mmCIF file of C-alpha atoms in Angstrom:
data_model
loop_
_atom_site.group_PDB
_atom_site.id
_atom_site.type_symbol
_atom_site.label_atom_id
_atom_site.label_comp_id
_atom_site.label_asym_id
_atom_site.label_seq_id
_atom_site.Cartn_x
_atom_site.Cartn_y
_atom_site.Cartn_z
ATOM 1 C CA UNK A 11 62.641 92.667 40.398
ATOM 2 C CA UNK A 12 64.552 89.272 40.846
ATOM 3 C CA UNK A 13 67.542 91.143 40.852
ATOM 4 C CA UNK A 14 66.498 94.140 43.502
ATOM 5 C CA UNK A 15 65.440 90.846 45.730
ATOM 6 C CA UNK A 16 68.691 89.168 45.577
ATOM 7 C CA UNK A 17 70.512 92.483 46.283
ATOM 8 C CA UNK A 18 68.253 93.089 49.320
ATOM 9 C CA UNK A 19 68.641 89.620 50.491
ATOM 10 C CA UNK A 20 72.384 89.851 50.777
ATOM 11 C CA UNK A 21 72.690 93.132 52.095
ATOM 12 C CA UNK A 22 70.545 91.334 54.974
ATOM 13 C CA UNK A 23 73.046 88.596 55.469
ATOM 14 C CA UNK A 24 76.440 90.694 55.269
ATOM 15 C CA UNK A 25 74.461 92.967 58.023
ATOM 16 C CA UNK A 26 73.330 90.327 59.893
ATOM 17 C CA UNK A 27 76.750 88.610 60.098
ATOM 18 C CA UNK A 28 78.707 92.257 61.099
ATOM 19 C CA UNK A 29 76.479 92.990 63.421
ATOM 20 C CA UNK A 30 76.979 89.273 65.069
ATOM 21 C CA UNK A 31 80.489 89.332 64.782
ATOM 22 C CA UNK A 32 80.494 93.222 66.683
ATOM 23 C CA UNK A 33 78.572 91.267 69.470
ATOM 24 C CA UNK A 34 80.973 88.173 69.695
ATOM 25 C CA UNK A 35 83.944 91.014 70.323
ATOM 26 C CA UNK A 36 82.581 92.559 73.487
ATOM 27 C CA UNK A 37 83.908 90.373 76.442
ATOM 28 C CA UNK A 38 81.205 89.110 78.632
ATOM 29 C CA UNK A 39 81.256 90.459 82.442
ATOM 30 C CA UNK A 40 82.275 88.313 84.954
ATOM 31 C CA UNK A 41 82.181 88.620 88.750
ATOM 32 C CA UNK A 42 85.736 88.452 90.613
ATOM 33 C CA UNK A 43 86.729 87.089 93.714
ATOM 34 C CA UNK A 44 89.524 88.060 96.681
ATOM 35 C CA UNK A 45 90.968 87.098 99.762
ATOM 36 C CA UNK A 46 90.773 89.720 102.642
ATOM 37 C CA UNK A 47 93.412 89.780 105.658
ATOM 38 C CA UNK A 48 93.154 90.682 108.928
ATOM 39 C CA UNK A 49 96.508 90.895 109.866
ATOM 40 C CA UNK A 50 97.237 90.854 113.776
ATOM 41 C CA UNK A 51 99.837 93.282 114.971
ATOM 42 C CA UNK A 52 101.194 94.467 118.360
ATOM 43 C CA UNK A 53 101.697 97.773 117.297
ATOM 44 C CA UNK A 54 104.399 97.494 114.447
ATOM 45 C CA UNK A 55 105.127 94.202 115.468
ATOM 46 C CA UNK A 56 103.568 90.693 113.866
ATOM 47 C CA UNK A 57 101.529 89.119 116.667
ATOM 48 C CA UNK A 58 102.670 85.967 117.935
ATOM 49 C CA UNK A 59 101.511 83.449 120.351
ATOM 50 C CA UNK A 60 103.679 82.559 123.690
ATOM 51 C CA UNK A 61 106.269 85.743 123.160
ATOM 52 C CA UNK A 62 106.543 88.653 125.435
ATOM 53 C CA UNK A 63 105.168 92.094 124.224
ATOM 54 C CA UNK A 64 105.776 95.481 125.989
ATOM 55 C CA UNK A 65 102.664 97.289 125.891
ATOM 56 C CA UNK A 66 103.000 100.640 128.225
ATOM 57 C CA UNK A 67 104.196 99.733 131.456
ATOM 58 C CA UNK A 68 103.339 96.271 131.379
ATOM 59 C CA UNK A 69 104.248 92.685 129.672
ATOM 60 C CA UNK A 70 102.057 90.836 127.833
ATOM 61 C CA UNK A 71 102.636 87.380 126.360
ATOM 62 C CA UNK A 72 99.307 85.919 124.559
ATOM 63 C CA UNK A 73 97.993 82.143 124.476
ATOM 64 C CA UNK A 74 95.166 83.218 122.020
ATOM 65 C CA UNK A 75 93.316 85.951 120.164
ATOM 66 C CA UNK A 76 90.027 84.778 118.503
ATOM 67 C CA UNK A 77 86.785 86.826 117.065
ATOM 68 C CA UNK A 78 84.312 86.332 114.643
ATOM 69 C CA UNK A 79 83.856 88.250 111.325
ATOM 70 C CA UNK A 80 80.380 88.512 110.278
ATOM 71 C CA UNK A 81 78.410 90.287 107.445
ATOM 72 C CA UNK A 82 80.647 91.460 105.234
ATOM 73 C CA UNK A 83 79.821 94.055 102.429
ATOM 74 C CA UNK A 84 81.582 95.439 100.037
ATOM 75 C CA UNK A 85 80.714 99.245 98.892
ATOM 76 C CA UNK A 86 81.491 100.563 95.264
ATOM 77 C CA UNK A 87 82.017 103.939 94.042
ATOM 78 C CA UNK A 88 78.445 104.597 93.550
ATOM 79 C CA UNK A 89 77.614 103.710 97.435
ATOM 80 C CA UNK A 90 75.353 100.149 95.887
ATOM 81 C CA UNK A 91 76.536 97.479 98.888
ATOM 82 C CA UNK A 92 77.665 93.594 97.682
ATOM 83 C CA UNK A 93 76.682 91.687 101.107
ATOM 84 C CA UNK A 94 78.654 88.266 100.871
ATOM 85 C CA UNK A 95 76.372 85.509 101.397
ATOM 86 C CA UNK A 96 76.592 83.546 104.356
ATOM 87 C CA UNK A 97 79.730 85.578 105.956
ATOM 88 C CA UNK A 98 80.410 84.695 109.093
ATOM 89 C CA UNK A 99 84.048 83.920 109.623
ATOM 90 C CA UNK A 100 85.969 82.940 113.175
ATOM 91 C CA UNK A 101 88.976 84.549 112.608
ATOM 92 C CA UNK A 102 91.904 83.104 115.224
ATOM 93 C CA UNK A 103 94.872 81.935 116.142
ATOM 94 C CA UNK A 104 95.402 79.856 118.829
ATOM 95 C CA UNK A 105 97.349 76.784 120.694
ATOM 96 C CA UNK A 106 95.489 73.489 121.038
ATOM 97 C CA UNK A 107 92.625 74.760 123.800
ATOM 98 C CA UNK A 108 90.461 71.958 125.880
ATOM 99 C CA UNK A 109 87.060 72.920 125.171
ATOM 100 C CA UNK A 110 85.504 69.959 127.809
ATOM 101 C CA UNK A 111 87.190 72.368 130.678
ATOM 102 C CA UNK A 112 88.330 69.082 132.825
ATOM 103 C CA UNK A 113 91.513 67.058 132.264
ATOM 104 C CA UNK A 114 89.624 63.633 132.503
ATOM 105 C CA UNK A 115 87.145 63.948 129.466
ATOM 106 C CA UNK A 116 89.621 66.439 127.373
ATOM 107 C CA UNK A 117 88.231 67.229 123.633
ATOM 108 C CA UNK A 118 90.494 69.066 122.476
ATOM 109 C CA UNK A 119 90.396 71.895 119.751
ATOM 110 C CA UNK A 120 93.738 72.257 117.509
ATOM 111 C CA UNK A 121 96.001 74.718 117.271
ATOM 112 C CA UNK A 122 95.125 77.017 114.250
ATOM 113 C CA UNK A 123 96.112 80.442 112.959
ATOM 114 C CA UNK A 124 93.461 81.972 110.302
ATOM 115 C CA UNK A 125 93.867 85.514 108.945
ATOM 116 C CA UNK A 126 92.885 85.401 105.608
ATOM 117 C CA UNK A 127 88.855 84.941 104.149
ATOM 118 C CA UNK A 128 88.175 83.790 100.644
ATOM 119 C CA UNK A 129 85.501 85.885 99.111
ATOM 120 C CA UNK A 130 84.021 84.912 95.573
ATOM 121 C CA UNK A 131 81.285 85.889 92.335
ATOM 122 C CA UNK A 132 81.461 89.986 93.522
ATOM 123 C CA UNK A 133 80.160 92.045 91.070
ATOM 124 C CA UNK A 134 82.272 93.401 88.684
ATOM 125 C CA UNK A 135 83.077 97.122 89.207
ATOM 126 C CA UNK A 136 85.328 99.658 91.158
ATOM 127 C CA UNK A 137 84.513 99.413 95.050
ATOM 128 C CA UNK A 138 85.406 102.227 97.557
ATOM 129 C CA UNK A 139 85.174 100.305 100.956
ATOM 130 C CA UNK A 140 84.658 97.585 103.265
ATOM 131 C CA UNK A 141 81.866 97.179 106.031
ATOM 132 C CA UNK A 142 81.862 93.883 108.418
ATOM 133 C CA UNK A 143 80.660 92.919 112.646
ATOM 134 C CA UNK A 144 82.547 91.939 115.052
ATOM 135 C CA UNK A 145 80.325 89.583 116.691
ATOM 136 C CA UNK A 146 77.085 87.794 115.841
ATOM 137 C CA UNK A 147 74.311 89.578 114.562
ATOM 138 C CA UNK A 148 71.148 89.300 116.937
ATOM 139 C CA UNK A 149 69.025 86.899 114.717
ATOM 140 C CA UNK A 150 71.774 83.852 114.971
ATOM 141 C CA UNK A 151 73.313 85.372 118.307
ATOM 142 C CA UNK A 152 69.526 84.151 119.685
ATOM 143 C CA UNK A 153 69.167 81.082 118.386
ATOM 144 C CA UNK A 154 72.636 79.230 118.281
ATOM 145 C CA UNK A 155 71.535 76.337 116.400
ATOM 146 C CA UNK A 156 71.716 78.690 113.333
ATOM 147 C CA UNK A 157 74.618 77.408 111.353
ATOM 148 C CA UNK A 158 74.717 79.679 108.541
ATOM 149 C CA UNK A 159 78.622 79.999 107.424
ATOM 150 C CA UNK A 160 81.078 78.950 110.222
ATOM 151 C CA UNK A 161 78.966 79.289 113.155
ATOM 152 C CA UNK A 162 78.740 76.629 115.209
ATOM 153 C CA UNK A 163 79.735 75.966 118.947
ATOM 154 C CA UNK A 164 81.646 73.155 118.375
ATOM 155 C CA UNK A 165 84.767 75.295 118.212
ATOM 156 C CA UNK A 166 84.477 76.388 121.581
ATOM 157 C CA UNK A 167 83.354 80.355 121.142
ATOM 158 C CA UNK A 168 80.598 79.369 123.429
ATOM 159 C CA UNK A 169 80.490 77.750 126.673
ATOM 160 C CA UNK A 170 78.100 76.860 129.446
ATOM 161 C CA UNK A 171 78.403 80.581 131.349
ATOM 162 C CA UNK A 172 77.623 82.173 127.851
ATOM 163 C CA UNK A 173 74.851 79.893 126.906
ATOM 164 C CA UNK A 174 72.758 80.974 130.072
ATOM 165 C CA UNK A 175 72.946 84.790 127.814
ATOM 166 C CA UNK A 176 72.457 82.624 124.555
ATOM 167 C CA UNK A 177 75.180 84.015 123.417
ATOM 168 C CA UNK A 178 77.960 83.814 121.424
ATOM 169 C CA UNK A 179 81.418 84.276 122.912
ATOM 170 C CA UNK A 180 82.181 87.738 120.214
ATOM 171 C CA UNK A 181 86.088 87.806 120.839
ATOM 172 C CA UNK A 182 88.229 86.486 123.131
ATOM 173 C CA UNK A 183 91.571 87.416 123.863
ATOM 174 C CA UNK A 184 94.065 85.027 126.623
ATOM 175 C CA UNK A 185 97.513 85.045 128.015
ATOM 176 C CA UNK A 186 99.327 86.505 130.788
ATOM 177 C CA UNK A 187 100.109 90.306 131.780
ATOM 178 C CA UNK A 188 102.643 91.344 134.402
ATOM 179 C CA UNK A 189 103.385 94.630 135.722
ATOM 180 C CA UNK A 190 107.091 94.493 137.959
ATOM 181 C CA UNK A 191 106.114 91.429 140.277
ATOM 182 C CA UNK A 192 102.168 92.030 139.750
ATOM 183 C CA UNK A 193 100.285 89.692 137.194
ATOM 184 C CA UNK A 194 98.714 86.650 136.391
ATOM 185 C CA UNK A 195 96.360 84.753 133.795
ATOM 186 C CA UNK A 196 93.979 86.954 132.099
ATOM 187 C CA UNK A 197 90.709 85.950 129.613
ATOM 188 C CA UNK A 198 89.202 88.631 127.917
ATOM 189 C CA UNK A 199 85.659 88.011 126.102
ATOM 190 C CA UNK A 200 82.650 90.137 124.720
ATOM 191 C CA UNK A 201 79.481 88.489 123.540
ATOM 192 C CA UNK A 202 75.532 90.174 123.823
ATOM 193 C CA UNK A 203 74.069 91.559 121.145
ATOM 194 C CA UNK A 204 75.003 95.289 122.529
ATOM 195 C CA UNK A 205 78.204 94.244 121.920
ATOM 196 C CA UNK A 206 77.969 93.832 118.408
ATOM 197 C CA UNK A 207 79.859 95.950 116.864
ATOM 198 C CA UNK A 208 80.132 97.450 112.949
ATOM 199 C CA UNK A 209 83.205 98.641 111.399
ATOM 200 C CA UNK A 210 83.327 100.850 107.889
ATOM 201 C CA UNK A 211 86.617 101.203 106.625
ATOM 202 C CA UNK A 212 87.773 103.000 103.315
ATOM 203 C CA UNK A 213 90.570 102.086 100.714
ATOM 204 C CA UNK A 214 92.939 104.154 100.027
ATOM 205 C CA UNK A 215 91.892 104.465 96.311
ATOM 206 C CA UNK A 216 88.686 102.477 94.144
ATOM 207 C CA UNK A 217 89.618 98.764 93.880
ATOM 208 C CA UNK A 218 88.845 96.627 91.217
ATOM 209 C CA UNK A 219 88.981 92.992 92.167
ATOM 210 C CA UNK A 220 89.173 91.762 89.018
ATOM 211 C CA UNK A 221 92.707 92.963 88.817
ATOM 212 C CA UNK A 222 93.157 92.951 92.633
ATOM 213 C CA UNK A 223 94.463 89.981 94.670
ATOM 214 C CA UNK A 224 93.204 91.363 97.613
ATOM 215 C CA UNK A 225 93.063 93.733 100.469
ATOM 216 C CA UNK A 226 94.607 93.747 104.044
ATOM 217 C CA UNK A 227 93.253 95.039 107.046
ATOM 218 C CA UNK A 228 95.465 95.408 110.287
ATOM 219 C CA UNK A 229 93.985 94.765 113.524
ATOM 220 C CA UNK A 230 96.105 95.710 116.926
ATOM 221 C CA UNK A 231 96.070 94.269 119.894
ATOM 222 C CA UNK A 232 97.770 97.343 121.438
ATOM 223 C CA UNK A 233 94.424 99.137 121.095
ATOM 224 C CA UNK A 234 91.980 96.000 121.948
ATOM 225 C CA UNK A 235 93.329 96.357 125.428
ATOM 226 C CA UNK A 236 93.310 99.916 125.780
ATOM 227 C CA UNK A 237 91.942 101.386 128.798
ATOM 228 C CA UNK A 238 91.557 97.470 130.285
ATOM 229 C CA UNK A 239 93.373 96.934 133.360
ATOM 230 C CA UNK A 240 93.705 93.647 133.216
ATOM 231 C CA UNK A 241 95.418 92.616 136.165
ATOM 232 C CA UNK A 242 92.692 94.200 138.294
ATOM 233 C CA UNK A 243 90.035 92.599 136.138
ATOM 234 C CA UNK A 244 91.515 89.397 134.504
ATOM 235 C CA UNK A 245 87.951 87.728 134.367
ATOM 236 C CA UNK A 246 86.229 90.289 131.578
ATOM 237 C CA UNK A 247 82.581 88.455 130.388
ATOM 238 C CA UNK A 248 79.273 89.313 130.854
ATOM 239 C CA UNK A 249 79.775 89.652 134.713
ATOM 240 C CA UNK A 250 81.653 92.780 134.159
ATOM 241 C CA UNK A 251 79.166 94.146 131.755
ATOM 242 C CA UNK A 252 80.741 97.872 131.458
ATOM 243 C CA UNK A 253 84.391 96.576 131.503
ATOM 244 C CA UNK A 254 83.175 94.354 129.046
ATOM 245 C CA UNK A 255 81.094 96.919 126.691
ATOM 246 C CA UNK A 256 84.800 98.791 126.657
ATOM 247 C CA UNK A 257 86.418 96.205 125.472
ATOM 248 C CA UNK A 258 83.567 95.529 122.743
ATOM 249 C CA UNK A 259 84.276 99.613 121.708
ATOM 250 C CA UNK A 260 88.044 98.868 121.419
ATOM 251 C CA UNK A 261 87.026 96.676 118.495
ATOM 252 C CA UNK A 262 84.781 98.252 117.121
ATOM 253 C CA UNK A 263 86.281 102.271 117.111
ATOM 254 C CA UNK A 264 89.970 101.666 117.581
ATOM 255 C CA UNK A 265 91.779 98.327 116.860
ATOM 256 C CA UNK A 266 90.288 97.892 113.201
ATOM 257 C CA UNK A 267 92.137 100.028 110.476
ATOM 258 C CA UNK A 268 92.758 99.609 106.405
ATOM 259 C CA UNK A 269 96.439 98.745 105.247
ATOM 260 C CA UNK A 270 97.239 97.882 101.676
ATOM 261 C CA UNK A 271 96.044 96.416 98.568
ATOM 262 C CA UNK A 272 97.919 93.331 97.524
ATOM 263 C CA UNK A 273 98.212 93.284 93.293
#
């Protein structure tokens, strides 16, 4: 009997001891992170500040481009959505802008260019698309002392016209636009929460951001102005609410579109 008991009782270690070393060979899951571009084009061109750009008949040379990214979710391959906490992102780039509006009291806002957003602990897994806003979604868009990610009005994508719509300034576009001898200053804007807009786009093939670097989405100004005359209308805001919904569309349907995967 002693001898049956020692026999059992080592079988019961050497068993015990595989079976923890098969565990200690599976690698543990971790979550990934990525960077995701939204690289500004003109067309096939790179966008640029203060440099002409032929767009149909007309001549376009821009002082700013600015819009905020908000909500972003991740899809994987079996449809389950990853919603990135606290996403709301101004995307922009822009010359130093005076945010007081008067030359006297000037506060000014650097110059900044920002096309890239750092995205961390996604779960691990092969994901088949992208979802984001342009915009701010109705709950902080309503109450702008929200300050969940980057929102905040210190940066100037809100001002006193907008605040009387508690609202958000969306996007805003700025430069100049000349047609032959007919042009001037334009400032396009969207804000309202029917402006809001919500753009799905799909990769190419499943991505895996463990192994990933990241992903790069183009957005053209060619089609944010599409259909905008904006040397008729150089003002667009919420006093032009139709011009204004267009422009809102542009984003949403036509300017947003997937480009690469960086490895």
């Amino acid at each position: 009997m002693k001898r049956i008991f020692i026999f059992a009782l080592a079988t019961f270690i050497f068993s015990s001891c595989d079976s923890n070393d098969d565990a200690s060979d599976v690698a543990p899951v971790t979550n990934s992170k990525t960077s995701i571009t939204f690289d500004a084009r003109v067309g096939s061109a790179d966008f640029a500040l203060n440099k002409d750009f032929v767009i149909g008949s007309r001549t376009y040379n821009f002082s700013k481009l600015r819009y905020w990214v908000s909500n972003v979710t991740l899809v994987d391959a079996k449809g389950a959505e990853y919603l990135v906490p606290n996403s709301y992102y101004l995307m922009e780039e822009v010359g130093d802008l005076n945010l007081s509006g008067t030359i006297a009291d000037k506060l000014t806002y650097p110059a900044r260019k920002r096309e890239t957003i750092e995205v961390g602990d996604i779960p691990a897994g092969e994901y088949k698309s992208i979802k984001f806003s342009i915009g701010v979604d109705a709950r902080h868009n309503d109450n702008l002392s929200l300050t969940d990610g980057e929102l905040t009005i210190a940066n100037g994508m809100s001002n006193i016209a907008w605040m009387w719509h508690t609202s958000y300034i969306f996007t805003s576009v700025g430069g100049t636009v000349k047609e032959g001898t007919t042009g001037g200053e334009f400032t396009a804007e969207t804000g309202l929460n029917a402006n809001y807009k919500t753009v799905s786009l799909d990769f190419t093939t499943p991505v895996n951001f463990a192994t990933t670097k990241g992903v790069v989405l183009n957005l053209d100004v060619t089609r944010i102005v599409d259909g905008i005359d904006l040397i008729k209308t150089p003002k667009v805001n919420a006093a032009q609410a139709t011009i204004m919904s267009a422009l809102a569309n542009n984003y949403g349907t036509k300017a947003l579109s997937f480009s690469a995967i960086s490895k």
